Coordinates of N, CA and C in Angstrom, one line a residue:
M22 N 0.8 -1.2 0.0 CA 0.0 0.0 0.0 C 0.9 1.3 0.0
A23 N 0.6 2.2 -0.8 CA 1.3 3.5 -0.9 C 1.0 4.3 0.3
V24 N 2.0 4.8 1.0 CA 1.8 5.6 2.2 C 1.8 7.1 1.8
L25 N 2.2 7.4 0.5 CA 2.3 8.8 0.0 C 1.6 8.9 -1.3
S26 N 0.7 9.8 -1.5 CA 0.2 10.2 -2.8 C 0.5 11.6 -3.1
I27 N 0.3 12.0 -4.3 CA 0.6 13.4 -4.7 C -0.2 14.4 -3.9
G28 N -1.4 14.1 -3.5 CA -2.2 15.0 -2.7 C -1.6 15.3 -1.3
Q29 N -0.7 14.5 -0.9 CA -0.1 14.6 0.4 C 1.2 15.3 0.4
V30 N 1.6 15.9 -0.8 CA 2.8 16.6 -0.9 C 2.5 18.1 -1.3
R31 N 3.1 19.0 -0.5 CA 2.9 20.4 -0.7 C 4.2 21.2 -0.6
I32 N 4.2 22.3 -1.3 CA 5.4 23.2 -1.3 C 4.8 24.6 -1.0
H33 N 5.4 25.3 0.1 CA 5.0 26.6 0.4 C 6.2 27.6 0.2
S34 N 5.9 28.7 -0.4 CA 7.0 29.7 -0.6 C 7.4 30.3 0.7
G35 N 6.5 30.5 1.6 CA 6.8 31.1 2.9 C 7.2 30.2 3.9
G36 N 7.2 30.7 5.2 CA 7.6 29.8 6.3 C 6.4 29.6 7.2
A37 N 6.6 29.0 8.3 CA 5.5 28.7 9.3 C 6.1 28.6 10.7
S38 N 5.2 28.7 11.6 CA 5.6 28.3 13.0 C 5.7 26.8 13.2
R39 N 6.4 26.3 14.2 CA 6.4 24.9 14.4 C 5.0 24.3 14.6
D40 N 4.2 25.0 15.4 CA 2.9 24.4 15.6 C 2.0 24.4 14.4
D41 N 2.1 25.5 13.6 CA 1.3 25.6 12.3 C 1.8 24.5 11.3
A42 N 3.1 24.2 11.3 CA 3.6 23.2 10.4 C 3.1 21.8 10.9
M43 N 3.1 21.6 12.2 CA 2.6 20.3 12.8 C 1.1 20.2 12.5
R44 N 0.4 21.2 12.6 CA -1.1 21.2 12.4 C -1.3 20.8 10.9
E45 N -0.5 21.4 10.0 CA -0.7 21.0 8.6 C -0.4 19.6 8.3
A46 N 0.7 19.1 8.9 CA 1.1 17.7 8.8 C 0.0 16.8 9.3
A47 N -0.6 17.1 10.4 CA -1.7 16.3 11.0 C -3.0 16.4 10.1
D48 N -3.3 17.6 9.6 CA -4.5 17.8 8.8 C -4.4 17.0 7.5
I49 N -3.2 16.9 6.9 CA -3.1 16.2 5.7 C -3.3 14.7 6.0
L50 N -2.7 14.2 7.1 CA -2.9 12.8 7.4 C -4.4 12.5 7.7
E51 N -5.0 13.4 8.4 CA -6.4 13.2 8.7 C -7.3 13.2 7.5
S52 N -6.9 14.1 6.5 CA -7.7 14.2 5.3 C -7.7 12.9 4.4
V53 N -6.7 12.1 4.6 CA -6.6 10.9 3.8 C -7.0 9.7 4.7
G54 N -7.6 9.9 5.9 CA -8.1 8.9 6.7 C -7.0 8.1 7.4
A55 N -5.8 8.6 7.6 CA -4.7 7.9 8.3 C -4.8 8.0 9.8
V56 N -5.3 9.2 10.2 CA -5.4 9.5 11.7 C -6.7 10.2 12.0
T57 N -7.0 10.2 13.3 CA -8.2 10.9 13.8 C -7.8 12.4 14.1
G58 N -8.8 13.1 14.4 CA -8.6 14.6 14.7 C -7.7 14.8 15.9
A59 N -7.5 13.8 16.7 CA -6.8 14.0 18.0 C -5.3 13.8 17.7
Y60 N -4.9 13.5 16.5 CA -3.4 13.2 16.2 C -2.5 14.4 16.4
F61 N -3.1 15.6 16.1 CA -2.2 16.8 16.3 C -1.8 16.9 17.8
D62 N -2.8 16.7 18.7 CA -2.4 16.7 20.1 C -1.4 15.7 20.5
A63 N -1.5 14.5 19.8 CA -0.5 13.4 20.0 C 0.9 13.9 19.6
M64 N 0.9 14.6 18.4 CA 2.2 15.1 17.9 C 2.8 16.1 18.9
Q65 N 1.9 17.0 19.5 CA 2.4 18.0 20.4 C 2.9 17.3 21.7
Q66 N 2.3 16.3 22.2 CA 2.8 15.5 23.3 C 4.2 15.0 23.1
R67 N 4.4 14.4 21.9 CA 5.7 13.8 21.5 C 6.7 14.9 21.6
E68 N 6.4 16.1 21.0 CA 7.3 17.2 20.9 C 7.7 17.7 22.3
Q69 N 6.8 17.6 23.3 CA 7.1 18.1 24.6 C 8.2 17.2 25.3
T70 N 8.2 15.9 24.9 CA 9.2 15.0 25.6 C 10.5 14.9 24.8
V71 N 10.4 14.9 23.4 CA 11.6 14.8 22.6 C 11.3 15.5 21.3
S72 N 12.3 16.3 20.9 CA 12.1 17.0 19.6 C 12.2 16.0 18.4
T73 N 11.3 16.2 17.4 CA 11.3 15.4 16.3 C 12.2 16.0 15.1
Y74 N 13.0 17.0 15.5 CA 14.0 17.5 14.6 C 15.1 16.5 14.3
M75 N 15.4 16.2 13.0 CA 16.3 15.1 12.7 C 17.6 15.5 12.1
G76 N 17.8 16.8 11.9 CA 19.0 17.3 11.2 C 18.7 17.4 9.7
N77 N 19.6 18.0 9.0 CA 19.5 18.2 7.5 C 18.2 18.8 7.1
E78 N 17.7 19.8 8.0 CA 16.5 20.6 7.7 C 15.3 19.8 7.7
L79 N 15.3 18.7 8.4 CA 14.1 17.8 8.4 C 13.5 17.6 9.8
A80 N 12.2 17.7 9.9 CA 11.5 17.3 11.2 C 10.4 16.3 10.8
I81 N 10.3 15.3 11.7 CA 9.3 14.2 11.4 C 8.3 14.2 12.6
P82 N 7.4 15.1 12.7 CA 6.4 15.0 13.8 C 5.5 13.8 13.7
H83 N 5.3 13.2 14.9 CA 4.5 12.0 15.0 C 4.0 11.8 16.4
G84 N 3.1 10.9 16.6 CA 2.4 10.8 17.9 C 3.3 10.0 18.9
T85 N 2.8 9.8 20.1 CA 3.4 9.0 21.1 C 2.9 7.5 21.0
N86 N 3.6 6.6 21.7 CA 3.1 5.2 21.7 C 1.8 5.1 22.4
E87 N 1.5 6.0 23.4 CA 0.2 6.0 24.1 C -0.9 6.4 23.2
T88 N -0.6 7.1 22.1 CA -1.7 7.6 21.2 C -1.9 6.8 19.9
K89 N -1.4 5.6 19.9 CA -1.5 4.7 18.7 C -2.9 4.5 18.3
D90 N -3.9 4.6 19.2 CA -5.3 4.5 18.8 C -5.8 5.5 17.8
E91 N -5.1 6.6 17.8 CA -5.4 7.7 16.9 C -5.0 7.4 15.4
I92 N -4.2 6.4 15.2 CA -3.7 6.0 13.9 C -4.7 4.9 13.3
L93 N -5.3 5.3 12.2 CA -6.2 4.4 11.5 C -5.5 3.6 10.4
D94 N -4.5 4.2 9.8 CA -3.8 3.6 8.7 C -2.4 4.2 8.5
S95 N -1.5 3.6 7.9 CA -0.2 4.2 7.7 C -0.3 5.3 6.6
G96 N 0.4 6.4 6.9 CA 0.4 7.4 5.9 C 1.5 8.4 6.2
L97 N 1.8 9.3 5.2 CA 2.8 10.3 5.3 C 2.2 11.6 4.8
S98 N 2.7 12.7 5.3 CA 2.5 14.0 4.7 C 3.8 14.7 4.5
V99 N 4.1 15.4 3.4 CA 5.3 16.0 3.1 C 5.1 17.5 2.8
V100 N 5.6 18.4 3.6 CA 5.4 19.8 3.3 C 6.8 20.5 3.3
R101 N 7.1 21.1 2.2 CA 8.4 21.9 2.1 C 8.1 23.4 2.3
Y102 N 8.7 24.0 3.3 CA 8.5 25.4 3.6 C 9.8 26.1 3.1
D103 N 9.7 26.8 2.0 CA 10.9 27.5 1.4 C 11.3 28.6 2.3
G104 N 10.4 29.2 3.1 CA 10.7 30.3 4.0 C 11.2 29.7 5.3
G105 N 11.2 28.4 5.5 CA 11.7 27.8 6.7 C 10.8 27.8 7.9
V106 N 11.1 26.9 8.8 CA 10.4 26.7 10.1 C 11.4 26.7 11.2
D107 N 11.2 27.5 12.2 CA 12.1 27.5 13.4 C 11.6 26.4 14.3
W108 N 12.3 25.3 14.3 CA 11.9 24.1 15.1 C 12.7 24.1 16.3
D109 N 12.3 24.8 17.3 CA 13.0 24.9 18.6 C 14.5 25.4 18.4
G110 N 14.6 26.3 17.5 CA 16.0 26.9 17.3 C 16.7 26.2 16.1
N111 N 16.1 25.2 15.5 CA 16.8 24.5 14.4 C 16.1 24.9 13.1
P112 N 16.8 25.1 12.0 CA 16.2 25.5 10.8 C 15.6 24.2 10.0
V113 N 14.4 24.3 9.7 CA 13.7 23.2 9.0 C 13.1 23.6 7.8
S114 N 13.3 22.9 6.7 CA 12.6 23.1 5.4 C 11.5 22.1 5.1
F115 N 11.8 20.9 5.6 CA 10.9 19.7 5.3 C 10.2 19.2 6.6
V116 N 8.9 19.2 6.6 CA 8.1 18.7 7.7 C 7.4 17.5 7.2
I117 N 7.8 16.3 7.6 CA 7.2 15.0 7.2 C 6.4 14.4 8.3
G118 N 5.0 14.5 8.2 CA 4.2 13.9 9.2 C 4.1 12.4 8.9
I119 N 4.1 11.7 10.0 CA 4.1 10.2 9.8 C 3.1 9.5 10.8
A120 N 2.4 8.6 10.2 CA 1.5 7.8 11.0 C 1.8 6.3 10.5
G121 N 2.1 5.5 11.5 CA 2.4 4.1 11.1 C 1.5 3.1 11.9
K122 N 0.8 2.3 11.2 CA 0.0 1.3 11.8 C 0.9 0.2 12.3
G123 N 0.7 -0.2 13.6 CA 1.6 -1.3 14.1 C 3.0 -0.8 14.1
D124 N 3.9 -1.6 13.6 CA 5.4 -1.2 13.5 C 5.8 -0.7 12.2
E125 N 4.8 -0.4 11.3 CA 5.1 0.0 9.9 C 5.9 1.3 9.9
H126 N 5.7 2.2 11.0 CA 6.4 3.4 11.0 C 7.9 3.3 11.0
L127 N 8.4 2.2 11.5 CA 9.9 1.9 11.5 C 10.5 1.8 10.1
D128 N 9.8 1.1 9.3 CA 10.2 0.9 7.9 C 10.2 2.2 7.2
I129 N 9.0 3.0 7.4 CA 8.9 4.3 6.7 C 10.0 5.2 7.2
L130 N 10.2 5.3 8.5 CA 11.2 6.2 9.0 C 12.6 5.9 8.4
S131 N 12.9 4.6 8.3 CA 14.2 4.2 7.8 C 14.4 4.7 6.3
Q132 N 13.3 4.6 5.5 CA 13.4 5.0 4.1 C 13.6 6.5 4.1
I133 N 12.9 7.3 4.9 CA 13.1 8.7 5.0 C 14.5 9.1 5.5
A134 N 15.0 8.4 6.5 CA 16.3 8.7 7.0 C 17.4 8.5 6.0
I135 N 17.3 7.4 5.2 CA 18.2 7.1 4.1 C 18.2 8.3 3.1
L136 N 17.1 8.7 2.7 CA 16.9 9.8 1.7 C 17.5 11.1 2.2
F137 N 17.3 11.4 3.5 CA 17.7 12.7 4.1 C 19.2 12.7 4.7
S138 N 19.8 11.5 4.6 CA 21.2 11.4 5.1 C 22.2 11.9 4.1
D139 N 21.7 12.0 2.8 CA 22.6 12.3 1.8 C 22.4 13.8 1.4
E140 N 23.4 14.6 1.5 CA 23.2 16.1 1.3 C 22.8 16.4 -0.2
D141 N 23.3 15.6 -1.1 CA 22.9 15.7 -2.5 C 21.5 15.5 -2.7
D142 N 21.0 14.4 -2.1 CA 19.5 14.1 -2.2 C 18.7 15.2 -1.6
V143 N 19.1 15.8 -0.4 CA 18.4 16.9 0.2 C 18.4 18.1 -0.7
A144 N 19.5 18.4 -1.4 CA 19.6 19.5 -2.3 C 18.6 19.3 -3.5
R145 N 18.5 18.0 -4.0 CA 17.6 17.8 -5.0 C 16.1 18.0 -4.6
L146 N 15.8 17.5 -3.3 CA 14.5 17.7 -2.8 C 14.2 19.2 -2.7
K147 N 15.2 20.0 -2.3 CA 15.0 21.4 -2.1 C 14.8 22.1 -3.5
A148 N 15.4 21.6 -4.5 CA 15.4 22.2 -5.8 C 14.1 21.8 -6.6
A149 N 13.4 20.8 -6.2 CA 12.2 20.4 -6.9 C 11.2 21.6 -7.1
G150 N 10.8 21.8 -8.3 CA 10.0 23.0 -8.5 C 8.5 22.9 -8.3
T151 N 8.0 21.6 -8.3 CA 6.6 21.4 -8.2 C 6.3 20.2 -7.2
P152 N 5.1 20.2 -6.6 CA 4.8 19.0 -5.7 C 5.0 17.7 -6.5
E153 N 4.7 17.7 -7.8 CA 4.8 16.4 -8.6 C 6.3 16.0 -8.6
E154 N 7.1 16.9 -8.9 CA 8.6 16.6 -8.9 C 9.1 16.1 -7.6
L155 N 8.6 16.8 -6.5 CA 9.0 16.4 -5.2 C 8.5 15.0 -4.8
F156 N 7.3 14.7 -5.2 CA 6.7 13.4 -5.0 C 7.5 12.3 -5.7
E157 N 7.9 12.6 -7.0 CA 8.7 11.6 -7.7 C 10.0 11.3 -7.0
L158 N 10.7 12.3 -6.4 CA 11.9 12.2 -5.7 C 11.7 11.4 -4.4
L159 N 10.5 11.4 -3.9 CA 10.2 10.7 -2.6 C 9.6 9.3 -2.8
S160 N 9.5 8.9 -4.1 CA 8.8 7.7 -4.4 C 9.3 6.4 -3.7
S161 N 10.6 6.5 -3.2 CA 11.2 5.3 -2.6 C 10.4 5.0 -1.3
V162 N 9.8 6.0 -0.7 CA 9.1 5.7 0.6 C 7.9 4.8 0.4
N163 N 7.4 4.6 -0.8 CA 6.3 3.8 -1.1 C 6.7 2.4 -1.5
A164 N 8.0 2.1 -1.5 CA 8.5 0.8 -1.9 C 8.2 -0.3 -0.9

Protein backbone atom coordinates (compact mmCIF):
# COMPACT_ATOMS: atom_id res chain seq x y z
CA MET A 1 0.00 0.00 0.00
CA ALA A 2 1.31 3.45 -0.90
CA VAL A 3 1.78 5.63 2.16
CA LEU A 4 2.26 8.76 0.05
CA SER A 5 0.18 10.15 -2.80
CA ILE A 6 0.61 13.37 -4.75
CA GLY A 7 -2.17 15.03 -2.73
CA GLN A 8 -0.11 14.62 0.43
CA VAL A 9 2.85 16.64 -0.93
CA ARG A 10 2.89 20.44 -0.69
CA ILE A 11 5.38 23.25 -1.26
CA HIS A 12 4.98 26.65 0.40
CA SER A 13 7.05 29.65 -0.65
CA GLY A 14 6.80 31.13 2.85
CA GLY A 15 7.59 29.84 6.31
CA ALA A 16 5.49 28.70 9.25
CA SER A 17 5.64 28.34 13.01
CA ARG A 18 6.43 24.90 14.39
CA ASP A 19 2.86 24.44 15.62
CA ASP A 20 1.32 25.55 12.32
CA ALA A 21 3.61 23.17 10.43
CA MET A 22 2.63 20.33 12.77
CA ARG A 23 -1.05 21.21 12.36
CA GLU A 24 -0.74 21.03 8.56
CA ALA A 25 1.09 17.68 8.78
CA ALA A 26 -1.70 16.29 10.99
CA ASP A 27 -4.48 17.79 8.83
CA ILE A 28 -3.10 16.15 5.66
CA LEU A 29 -2.90 12.78 7.42
CA GLU A 30 -6.45 13.22 8.73
CA SER A 31 -7.74 14.21 5.27
CA VAL A 32 -6.63 10.86 3.80
CA GLY A 33 -8.07 8.86 6.69
CA ALA A 34 -4.73 7.88 8.25
CA VAL A 35 -5.40 9.48 11.66
CA THR A 36 -8.18 10.89 13.82
CA GLY A 37 -8.59 14.56 14.66
CA ALA A 38 -6.76 13.97 17.95
CA TYR A 39 -3.45 13.20 16.21
CA PHE A 40 -2.24 16.83 16.31
CA ASP A 41 -2.44 16.70 20.12
CA ALA A 42 -0.49 13.44 20.03
CA MET A 43 2.20 15.14 17.94
CA GLN A 44 2.40 17.98 20.45
CA GLN A 45 2.76 15.50 23.33
CA ARG A 46 5.67 13.82 21.54
CA GLU A 47 7.33 17.17 20.90
CA GLN A 48 7.14 18.07 24.61
CA THR A 49 9.15 14.99 25.56
CA VAL A 50 11.57 14.76 22.62
CA SER A 51 12.12 16.99 19.60
CA THR A 52 11.34 15.37 16.26
CA TYR A 53 14.01 17.51 14.55
CA MET A 54 16.25 15.07 12.69
CA GLY A 55 18.97 17.29 11.21
CA ASN A 56 19.50 18.17 7.53
CA GLU A 57 16.54 20.59 7.66
CA LEU A 58 14.11 17.76 8.44
CA ALA A 59 11.51 17.32 11.16
CA ILE A 60 9.28 14.25 11.41
CA PRO A 61 6.40 15.03 13.79
CA HIS A 62 4.51 11.96 14.97
CA GLY A 63 2.44 10.80 17.92
CA THR A 64 3.43 8.98 21.09
CA ASN A 65 3.14 5.24 21.72
CA GLU A 66 0.25 5.97 24.07
CA THR A 67 -1.71 7.58 21.24
CA LYS A 68 -1.49 4.70 18.75
CA ASP A 69 -5.31 4.47 18.83
CA GLU A 70 -5.44 7.72 16.87
CA ILE A 71 -3.74 6.00 13.89
CA LEU A 72 -6.22 4.39 11.51
CA ASP A 73 -3.81 3.57 8.67
CA SER A 74 -0.19 4.17 7.69
CA GLY A 75 0.42 7.44 5.89
CA LEU A 76 2.80 10.33 5.28
CA SER A 77 2.47 14.02 4.66
CA VAL A 78 5.33 16.01 3.14
CA VAL A 79 5.43 19.80 3.27
CA ARG A 80 8.38 21.89 2.14
CA TYR A 81 8.54 25.41 3.56
CA ASP A 82 10.92 27.46 1.43
CA GLY A 83 10.71 30.25 4.02
CA GLY A 84 11.74 27.80 6.72
CA VAL A 85 10.37 26.72 10.08
CA ASP A 86 12.08 27.48 13.38
CA TRP A 87 11.91 24.07 15.06
CA ASP A 88 13.01 24.92 18.61
CA GLY A 89 15.98 26.87 17.26
CA ASN A 90 16.76 24.47 14.41
CA PRO A 91 16.20 25.46 10.76
CA VAL A 92 13.71 23.15 9.05
CA SER A 93 12.58 23.15 5.41
CA PHE A 94 10.89 19.74 5.33
CA VAL A 95 8.13 18.67 7.70
CA ILE A 96 7.16 15.04 7.17
CA GLY A 97 4.17 13.93 9.20
CA ILE A 98 4.12 10.20 9.82
CA ALA A 99 1.49 7.75 10.99
CA GLY A 100 2.42 4.09 11.12
CA LYS A 101 -0.04 1.29 11.85
CA GLY A 102 1.59 -1.28 14.12
CA ASP A 103 5.35 -1.21 13.53
CA GLU A 104 5.13 0.03 9.93
CA HIS A 105 6.43 3.45 10.97
CA LEU A 106 9.89 1.95 11.55
CA ASP A 107 10.20 0.90 7.89
CA ILE A 108 8.87 4.25 6.70
CA LEU A 109 11.22 6.16 9.00
CA SER A 110 14.25 4.22 7.77
CA GLN A 111 13.39 5.04 4.12
CA ILE A 112 13.12 8.75 4.98
CA ALA A 113 16.32 8.66 7.03
CA ILE A 114 18.24 7.14 4.10
CA LEU A 115 16.93 9.81 1.73
CA PHE A 116 17.75 12.70 4.06
CA SER A 117 21.15 11.42 5.15
CA ASP A 118 22.61 12.33 1.75
CA GLU A 119 23.18 16.07 1.27
CA ASP A 120 22.95 15.75 -2.52
CA ASP A 121 19.52 14.11 -2.16
CA VAL A 122 18.41 16.88 0.19
CA ALA A 123 19.62 19.48 -2.33
CA ARG A 124 17.58 17.76 -5.05
CA LEU A 125 14.50 17.72 -2.80
CA LYS A 126 14.95 21.44 -2.12
CA ALA A 127 15.36 22.18 -5.83
CA ALA A 128 12.17 20.39 -6.91
CA GLY A 129 9.97 23.02 -8.54
CA THR A 130 6.57 21.38 -8.17
CA PRO A 131 4.82 19.03 -5.73
CA GLU A 132 4.79 16.44 -8.56
CA GLU A 133 8.57 16.64 -8.92
CA LEU A 134 9.02 16.41 -5.15
CA PHE A 135 6.67 13.41 -5.04
CA GLU A 136 8.74 11.62 -7.71
CA LEU A 137 11.93 12.15 -5.69
CA LEU A 138 10.21 10.74 -2.61
CA SER A 139 8.76 7.68 -4.36
CA SER A 140 11.18 5.32 -2.55
CA VAL A 141 9.08 5.67 0.61
CA ASN A 142 6.27 3.78 -1.13
CA ALA A 143 8.50 0.79 -1.92
